[in-house]
Structures are given as structure tokens and as C-alpha cells.
CSV table of C-alpha atoms and ligand atoms in Angstrom, one decimal:
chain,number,residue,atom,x,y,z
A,63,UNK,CA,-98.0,250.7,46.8
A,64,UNK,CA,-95.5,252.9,44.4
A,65,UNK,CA,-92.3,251.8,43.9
A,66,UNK,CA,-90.0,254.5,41.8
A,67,UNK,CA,-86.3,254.8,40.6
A,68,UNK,CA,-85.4,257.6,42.6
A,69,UNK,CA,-82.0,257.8,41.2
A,70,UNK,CA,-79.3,255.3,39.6
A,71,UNK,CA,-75.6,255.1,38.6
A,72,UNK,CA,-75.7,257.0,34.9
A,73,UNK,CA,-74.6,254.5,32.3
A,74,UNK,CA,-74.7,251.6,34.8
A,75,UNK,CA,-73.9,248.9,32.4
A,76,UNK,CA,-70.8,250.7,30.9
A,77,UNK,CA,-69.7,250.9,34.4
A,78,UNK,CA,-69.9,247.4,35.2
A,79,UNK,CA,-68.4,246.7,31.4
A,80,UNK,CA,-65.0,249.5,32.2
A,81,UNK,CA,-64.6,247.6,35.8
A,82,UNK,CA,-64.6,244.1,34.4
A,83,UNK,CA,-62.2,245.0,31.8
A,84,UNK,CA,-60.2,246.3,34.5
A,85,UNK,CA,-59.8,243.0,35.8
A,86,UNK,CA,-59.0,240.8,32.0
A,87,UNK,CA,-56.3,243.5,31.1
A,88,UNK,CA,-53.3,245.9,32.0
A,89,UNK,CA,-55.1,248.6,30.7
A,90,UNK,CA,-56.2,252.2,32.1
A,91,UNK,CA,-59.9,252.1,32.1
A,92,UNK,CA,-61.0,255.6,33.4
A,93,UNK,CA,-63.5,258.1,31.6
A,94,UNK,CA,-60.5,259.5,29.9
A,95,UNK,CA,-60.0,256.1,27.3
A,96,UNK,CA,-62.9,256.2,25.0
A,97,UNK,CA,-65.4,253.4,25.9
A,98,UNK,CA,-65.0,251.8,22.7
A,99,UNK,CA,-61.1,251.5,23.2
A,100,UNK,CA,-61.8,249.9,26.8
A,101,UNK,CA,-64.0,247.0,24.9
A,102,UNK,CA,-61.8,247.1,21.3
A,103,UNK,CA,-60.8,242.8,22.1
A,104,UNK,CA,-64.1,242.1,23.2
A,105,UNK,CA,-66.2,240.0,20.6
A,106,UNK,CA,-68.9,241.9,18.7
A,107,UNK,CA,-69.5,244.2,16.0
A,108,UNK,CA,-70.9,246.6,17.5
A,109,UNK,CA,-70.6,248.4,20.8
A,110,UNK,CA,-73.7,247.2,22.0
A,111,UNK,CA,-72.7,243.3,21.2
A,112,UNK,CA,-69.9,244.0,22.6
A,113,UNK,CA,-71.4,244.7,26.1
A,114,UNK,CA,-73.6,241.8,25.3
A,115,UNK,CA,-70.6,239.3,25.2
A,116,UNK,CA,-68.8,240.9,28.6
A,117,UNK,CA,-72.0,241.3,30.6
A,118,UNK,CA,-73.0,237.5,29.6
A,119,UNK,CA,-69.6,236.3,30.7
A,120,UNK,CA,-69.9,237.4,33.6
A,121,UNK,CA,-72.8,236.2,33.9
A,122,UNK,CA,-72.0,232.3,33.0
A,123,UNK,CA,-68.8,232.2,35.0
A,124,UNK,CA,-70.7,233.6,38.5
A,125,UNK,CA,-68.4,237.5,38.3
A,126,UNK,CA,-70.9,239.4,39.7
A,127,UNK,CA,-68.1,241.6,41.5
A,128,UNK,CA,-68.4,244.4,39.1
A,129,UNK,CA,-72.3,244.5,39.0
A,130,UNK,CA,-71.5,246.4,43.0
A,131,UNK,CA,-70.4,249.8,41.5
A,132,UNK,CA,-74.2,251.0,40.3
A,133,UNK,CA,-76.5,251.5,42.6
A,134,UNK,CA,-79.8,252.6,42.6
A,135,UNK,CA,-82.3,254.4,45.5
A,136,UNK,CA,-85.8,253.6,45.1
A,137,UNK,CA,-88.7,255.6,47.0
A,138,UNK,CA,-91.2,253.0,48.3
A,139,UNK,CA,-95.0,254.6,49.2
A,140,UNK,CA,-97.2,252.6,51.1
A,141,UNK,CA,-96.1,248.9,52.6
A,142,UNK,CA,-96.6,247.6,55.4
A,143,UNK,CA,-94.4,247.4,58.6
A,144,UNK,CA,-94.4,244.1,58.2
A,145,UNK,CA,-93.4,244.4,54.6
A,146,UNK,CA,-90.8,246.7,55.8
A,147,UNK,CA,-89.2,244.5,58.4
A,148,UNK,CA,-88.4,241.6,55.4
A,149,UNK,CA,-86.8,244.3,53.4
A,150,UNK,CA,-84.7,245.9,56.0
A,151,UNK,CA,-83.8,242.3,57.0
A,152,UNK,CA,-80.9,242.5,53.6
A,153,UNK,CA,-77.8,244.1,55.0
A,154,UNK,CA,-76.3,245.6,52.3
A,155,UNK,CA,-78.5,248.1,51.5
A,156,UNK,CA,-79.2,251.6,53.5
A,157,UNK,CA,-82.6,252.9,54.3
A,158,UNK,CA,-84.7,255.8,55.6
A,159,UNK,CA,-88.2,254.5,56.8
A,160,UNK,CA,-91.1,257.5,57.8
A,161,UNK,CA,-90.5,257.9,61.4
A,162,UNK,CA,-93.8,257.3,63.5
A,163,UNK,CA,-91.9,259.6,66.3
A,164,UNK,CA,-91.9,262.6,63.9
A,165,UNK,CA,-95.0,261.7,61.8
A,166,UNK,CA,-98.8,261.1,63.0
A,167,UNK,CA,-100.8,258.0,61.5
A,168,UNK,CA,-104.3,260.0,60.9
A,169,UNK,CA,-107.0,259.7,58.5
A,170,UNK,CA,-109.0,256.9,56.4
A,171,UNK,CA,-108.4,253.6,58.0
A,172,UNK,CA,-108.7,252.1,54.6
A,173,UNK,CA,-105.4,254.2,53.7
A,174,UNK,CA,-103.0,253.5,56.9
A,175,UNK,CA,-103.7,250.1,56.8
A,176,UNK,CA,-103.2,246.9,54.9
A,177,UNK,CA,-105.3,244.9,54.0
A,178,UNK,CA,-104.0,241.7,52.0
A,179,UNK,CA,-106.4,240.2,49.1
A,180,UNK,CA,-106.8,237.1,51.7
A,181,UNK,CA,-108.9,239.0,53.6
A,182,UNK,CA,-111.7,239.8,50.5
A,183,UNK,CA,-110.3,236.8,48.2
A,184,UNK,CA,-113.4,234.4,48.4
A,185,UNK,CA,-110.7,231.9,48.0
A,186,UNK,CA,-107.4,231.6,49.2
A,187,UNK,CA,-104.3,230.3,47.9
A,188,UNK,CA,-101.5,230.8,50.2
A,189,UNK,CA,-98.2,228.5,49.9
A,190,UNK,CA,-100.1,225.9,51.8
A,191,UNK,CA,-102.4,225.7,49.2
A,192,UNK,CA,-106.1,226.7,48.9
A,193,UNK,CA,-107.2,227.2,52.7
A,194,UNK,CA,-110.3,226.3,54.1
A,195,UNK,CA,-111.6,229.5,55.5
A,196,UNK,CA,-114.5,229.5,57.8
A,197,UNK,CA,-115.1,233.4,57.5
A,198,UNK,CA,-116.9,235.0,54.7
A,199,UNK,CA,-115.3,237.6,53.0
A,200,UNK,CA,-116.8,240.6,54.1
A,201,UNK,CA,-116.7,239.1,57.6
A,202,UNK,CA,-112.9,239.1,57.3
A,203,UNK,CA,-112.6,242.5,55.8
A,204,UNK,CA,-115.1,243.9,58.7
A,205,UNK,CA,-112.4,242.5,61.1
A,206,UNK,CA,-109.6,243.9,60.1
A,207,UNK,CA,-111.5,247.4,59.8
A,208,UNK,CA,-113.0,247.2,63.2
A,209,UNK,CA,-109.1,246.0,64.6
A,210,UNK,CA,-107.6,248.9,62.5
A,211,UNK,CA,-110.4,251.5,63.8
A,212,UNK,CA,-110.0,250.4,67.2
A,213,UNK,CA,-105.8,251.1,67.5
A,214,UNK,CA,-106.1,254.0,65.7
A,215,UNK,CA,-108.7,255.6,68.0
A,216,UNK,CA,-107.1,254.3,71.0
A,217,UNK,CA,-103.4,255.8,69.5
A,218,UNK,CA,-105.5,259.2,69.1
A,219,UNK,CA,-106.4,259.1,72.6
A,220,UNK,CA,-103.2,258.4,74.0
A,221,UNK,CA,-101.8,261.6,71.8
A,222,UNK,CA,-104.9,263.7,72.4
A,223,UNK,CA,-103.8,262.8,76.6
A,224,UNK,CA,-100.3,264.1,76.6
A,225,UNK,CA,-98.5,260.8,75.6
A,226,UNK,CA,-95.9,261.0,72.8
A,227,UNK,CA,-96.0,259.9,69.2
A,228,UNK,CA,-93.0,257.7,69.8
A,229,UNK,CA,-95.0,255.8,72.9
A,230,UNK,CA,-98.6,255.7,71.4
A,231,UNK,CA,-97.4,254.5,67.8
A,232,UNK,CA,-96.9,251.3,70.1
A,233,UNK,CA,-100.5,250.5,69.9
A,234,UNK,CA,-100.7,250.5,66.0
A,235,UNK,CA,-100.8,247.1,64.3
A,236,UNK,CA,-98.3,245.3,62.1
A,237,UNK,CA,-100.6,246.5,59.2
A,238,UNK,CA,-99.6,250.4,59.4
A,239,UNK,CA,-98.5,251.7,55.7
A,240,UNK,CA,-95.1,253.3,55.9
A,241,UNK,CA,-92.9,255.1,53.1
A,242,UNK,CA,-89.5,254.7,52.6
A,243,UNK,CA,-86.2,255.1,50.7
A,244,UNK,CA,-83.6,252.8,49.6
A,245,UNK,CA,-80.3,252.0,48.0
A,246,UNK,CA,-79.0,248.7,46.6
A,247,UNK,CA,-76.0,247.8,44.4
A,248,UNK,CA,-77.1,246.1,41.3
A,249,UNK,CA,-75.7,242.5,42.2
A,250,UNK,CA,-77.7,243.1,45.7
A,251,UNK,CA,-80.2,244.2,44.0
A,252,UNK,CA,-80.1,240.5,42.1
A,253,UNK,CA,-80.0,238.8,45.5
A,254,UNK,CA,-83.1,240.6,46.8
A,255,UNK,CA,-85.0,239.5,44.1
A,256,UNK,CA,-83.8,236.5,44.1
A,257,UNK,CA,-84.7,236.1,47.7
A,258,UNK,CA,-88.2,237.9,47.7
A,259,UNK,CA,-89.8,237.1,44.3
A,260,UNK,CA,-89.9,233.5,45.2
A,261,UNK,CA,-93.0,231.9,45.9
A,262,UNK,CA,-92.7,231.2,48.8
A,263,UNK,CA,-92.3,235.1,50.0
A,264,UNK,CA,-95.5,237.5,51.0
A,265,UNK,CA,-97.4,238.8,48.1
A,266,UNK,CA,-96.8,242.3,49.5
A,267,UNK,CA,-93.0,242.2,49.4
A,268,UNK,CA,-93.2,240.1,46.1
A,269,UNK,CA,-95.4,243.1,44.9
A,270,UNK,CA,-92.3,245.3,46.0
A,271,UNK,CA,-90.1,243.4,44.1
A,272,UNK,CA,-92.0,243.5,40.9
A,273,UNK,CA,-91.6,246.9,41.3
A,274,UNK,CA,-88.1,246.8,41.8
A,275,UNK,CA,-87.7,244.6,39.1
A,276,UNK,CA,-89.4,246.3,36.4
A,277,UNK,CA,-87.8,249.8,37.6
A,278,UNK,CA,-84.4,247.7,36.7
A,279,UNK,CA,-85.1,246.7,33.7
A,280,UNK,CA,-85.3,250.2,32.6
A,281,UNK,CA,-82.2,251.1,33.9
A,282,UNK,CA,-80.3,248.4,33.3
A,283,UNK,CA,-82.3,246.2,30.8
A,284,UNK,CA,-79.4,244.1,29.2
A,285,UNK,CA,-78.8,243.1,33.0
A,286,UNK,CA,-82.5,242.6,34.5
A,287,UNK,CA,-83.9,241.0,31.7
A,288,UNK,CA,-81.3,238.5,31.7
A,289,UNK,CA,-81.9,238.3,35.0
A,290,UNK,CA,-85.7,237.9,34.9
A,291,UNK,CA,-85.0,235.1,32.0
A,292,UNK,CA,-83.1,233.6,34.1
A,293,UNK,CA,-84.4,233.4,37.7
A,294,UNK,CA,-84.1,232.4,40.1
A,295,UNK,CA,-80.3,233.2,39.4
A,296,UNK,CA,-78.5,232.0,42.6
A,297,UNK,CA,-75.8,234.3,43.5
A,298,UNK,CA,-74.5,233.8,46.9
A,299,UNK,CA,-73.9,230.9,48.8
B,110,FAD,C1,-89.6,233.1,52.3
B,110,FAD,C2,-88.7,233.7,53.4
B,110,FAD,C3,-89.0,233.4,54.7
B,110,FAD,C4,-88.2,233.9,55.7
B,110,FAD,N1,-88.5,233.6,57.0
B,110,FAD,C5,-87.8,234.1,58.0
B,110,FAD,C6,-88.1,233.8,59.4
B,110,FAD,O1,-89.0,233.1,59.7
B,110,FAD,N2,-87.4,234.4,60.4
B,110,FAD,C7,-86.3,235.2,60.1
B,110,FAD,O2,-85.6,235.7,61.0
B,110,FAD,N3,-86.0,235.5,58.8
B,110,FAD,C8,-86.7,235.0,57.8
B,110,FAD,N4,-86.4,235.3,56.5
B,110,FAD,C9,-85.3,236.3,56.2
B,110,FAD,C10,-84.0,235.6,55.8
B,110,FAD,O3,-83.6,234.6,56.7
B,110,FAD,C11,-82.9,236.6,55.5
B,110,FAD,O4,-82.6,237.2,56.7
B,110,FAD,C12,-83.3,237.7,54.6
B,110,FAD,O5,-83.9,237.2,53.4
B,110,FAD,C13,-82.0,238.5,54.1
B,110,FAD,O6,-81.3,237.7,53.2
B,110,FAD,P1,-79.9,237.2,53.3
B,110,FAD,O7,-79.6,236.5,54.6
B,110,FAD,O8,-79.5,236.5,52.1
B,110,FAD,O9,-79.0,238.5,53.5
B,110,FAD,P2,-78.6,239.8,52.9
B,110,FAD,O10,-78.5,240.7,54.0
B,110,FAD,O11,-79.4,240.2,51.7
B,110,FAD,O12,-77.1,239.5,52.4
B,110,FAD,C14,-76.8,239.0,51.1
B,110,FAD,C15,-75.8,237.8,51.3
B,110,FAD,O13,-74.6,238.3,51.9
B,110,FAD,C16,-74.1,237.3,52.7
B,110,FAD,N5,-74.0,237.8,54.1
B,110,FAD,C17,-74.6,238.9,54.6
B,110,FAD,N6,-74.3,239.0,55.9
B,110,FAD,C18,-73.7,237.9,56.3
B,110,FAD,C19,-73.1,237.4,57.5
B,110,FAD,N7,-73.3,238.1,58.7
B,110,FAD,N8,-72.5,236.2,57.5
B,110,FAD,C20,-72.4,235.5,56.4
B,110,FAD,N9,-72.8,235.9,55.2
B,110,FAD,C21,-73.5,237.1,55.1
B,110,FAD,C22,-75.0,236.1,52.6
B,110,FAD,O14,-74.4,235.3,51.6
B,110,FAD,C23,-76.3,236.7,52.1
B,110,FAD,O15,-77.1,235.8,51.4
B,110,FAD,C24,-87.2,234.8,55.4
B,110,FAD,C25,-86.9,235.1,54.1
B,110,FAD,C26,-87.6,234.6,53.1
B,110,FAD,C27,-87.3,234.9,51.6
């Protein structure tokens, strides 16, 4: 799996900062007033503290309003389509997922497909704890290959025979590796995380949202590593 910063808001966190202080004061706060002017009654020294205090207080009293002006689209390579189907389950983000209609699914098995560490793992610890697992490990793994081989010889046929993409993809399993784009507004950005770094969510969309997490933290790092301090960070009812 990659997961990259395609592209994000430039200066996200002074954006946030020039929208709050929009709301606290009667004050034109477009590019034209200096930054520093915008943020002159905030507490700090320096400009930097100063976007400390604001982006903390917002924080504390729950103000997460102006963390929806940056966004940020992220290029997603290899997850699953199951992994896929938890991510495009959050509405308030827009996607483009690899169409199977316009793209074929050929080559190594071991590269279309997933194959979660519970199928080598010679033990496994899922949420319900460790699970007794009456396969060996390379019995499991042998499974799943022989499944995956199976669907995507029996998809080849049915595109070798005439049928189209869009109608044989139907025979491909849950485990097919698809690519992706996305984009997300920072505070939805919060409440994916918030919703799929839990414990209790897959490891591969938990593995997603590492990614997205640490690609964050570089472009907003005062935000993300608050965030990361402090989550989970409920921010919706
Ligand atoms: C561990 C785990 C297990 C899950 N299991 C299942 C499952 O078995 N079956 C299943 O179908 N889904 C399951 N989900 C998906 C889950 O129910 C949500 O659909 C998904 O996480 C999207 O998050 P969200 O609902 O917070 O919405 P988002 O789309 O991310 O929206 C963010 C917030 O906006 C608000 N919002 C958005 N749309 C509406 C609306 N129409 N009405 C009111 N408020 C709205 C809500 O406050 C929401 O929290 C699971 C998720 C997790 C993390």
C-alpha cells in the first residue's frame, strides 16, 4: 500500500488561523492585511505562538468550523475493495477509484490480491482476541492463492470469450487491489481518523490511515500532532 499527499491547501494552518479570526473580530482578514496584523491581539510572542494559542483554542472549545477550508487529495495505491468500500463509506469527501470497466486485473496473483497478515500470522490477534485457528499458516496462505488463481483465470476466460470487463470483473473477489484518489477537508480528515484508526477498525484501512496521518502531520503538523496527542479526539456527535 502507498499513501501520498497529492496536493494540499498552501499554508493550511494560516488559513484556518485568518478564518477564525474572522469570526472573534470586525476586521477584514483577506490576503491583502499582512498575516501578522490579522493575529496582532492574539497571545504570543511570536507569530508562530501566536498560531499556537488560536489553533489550541479552537481546539479546547470544540471550533473545528474553520479547520473545513484546507483540504488535501491523497493518491492511494494498492487496497483492497474491501478497504475501499470503508473509506468511501465517509460522505464528505470525493473520490476517483481505478475503474475495473476501463482497466484489466492481470498479472501476479500475489500483486492483485490481498492477503492480510492473518492468513501467514502463526497467531492471530483479531479484536476478539487471539483466535484459535485450526489451519496452518501456509495452509491458509495456499487457500487464498488457489481462490485468487481460480477468479482470476475464470475472469480471463470470460474476457478471452467475448464478455466485457465490466461483467467479468464480477467474478473477482473482495481481495482485488484498487488505486485511488481522494479529497478531505482537514476537520474530516480528523473524523476519518478518528473513526478508522480505532482498534476496532481493519488493519488494512488502519494502515491507510496511518498513512493519512503521517502525510498530515507534514502538512499541517501544529494541527495533526495535536491531533495524534490527543486521540481519539471526538468531533461530531
Ligand atoms: C469499526 C467500524 C465498524 C463498522 N461496521 C459497519 C457495518 O457493519 N455496517 C455498516 O454499514 N457500516 C459500518 N461502519 C461504517 C460506519 O457506520 C460509518 O458509515 C462510516 O464510518 C462513516 O462514518 P460516519 O457515519 O461518521 O460518516 P461521515 O460520512 O464520515 O460523516 C461525518 C459526520 O457527518 C455527520 N453526517 C454525515 N451524514 C449525515 C447524515 N445523513 N445524517 C446525519 N449526520 C450525518 C455525522 O455526524 C458523521 O459522523 C463501521 C465503521 C467502523 C469504524
Amino acid at each position: 500500500m502507498r499513501v501520498e499527499l497529492l496536493r494540499g491547501t498552501p499554508e493550511p494552518e494560516e488559513l484556518v488561523c485568518r478564518c477564525a479570526r474572522g469570526d472573534y473580530s470586525n476586521q477584514w482578514v483577506g490576503s491583502d492585511r499582512p498575516f501578522e496584523a490579522v493575529m496582532d491581539s492574539v497571545e504570543g510572542e511570536t507569530i508562530d505562538e501566536k498560531k499556537e494559542t488560536l489553533l489550541e483554542h479552537l481546539f479546547r472549545s470544540g471550533h473545528f468550523g474553520p479547520f473545513e477550508h484546507p483540504t488535501a487529495t491523497f493518491a492511494v495505491e494498492g487496497v483492497s475493495r474491501s478497504c475501499m468500500a470503508q473509506l468511501t463509506r465517509h460522505r464528505h469527501a470525493s473520490f476517483d477509484v481505478q475503474s475495473l470497466r476501463y482497466t484489466e486485473v492481470t498479472g501476479d496473483p500475489r500483486e492483485l490480491f490481498c492477503f492480510p497478515p492473518s492468513l501467514s500470522d502463526q497467531e492471530i490477534v483479531s479484536r476478539e482476541g487471539v483466535s484459535e485457528v485450526s489451519l496452518s499458516a501456509d495452509e491458509r496462505e495456499a487457500l487464498a492463492e488457489e481462490l485468487y488463481e481460480s477468479s482470476i483465470e475464470a475472469y480471463e476466460r470470460l474476457i478471452d470469450a467475448g464478455v466485457p470487463k465490466e461483467d467479468a470483473r464480477m467474478v473477482l473477489p473482495l481481495g482485488t487491489m484498487v488505486n485511488l484518489t481522494f479529497t478531505m477537508n482537514a476537520r474530516s480528515l480528523m473524523h476519518l481518523l478518528d473513526m478508522r484508526l480505532k482498534g476496532d477498525a481493519q488493519w488494512e484501512v488502519r494502515e491507510l490511515s496511518n498513512g493519512v496521518l503521517d502525510e498530515c502531520k507534514e502538512w499541517m503538523p501544529r494541527t495533526f500532532e495535536r491531533y495524534e496527542d490527543n486521540h481519539p479526539n471526538k468531533l461530531t456527535p
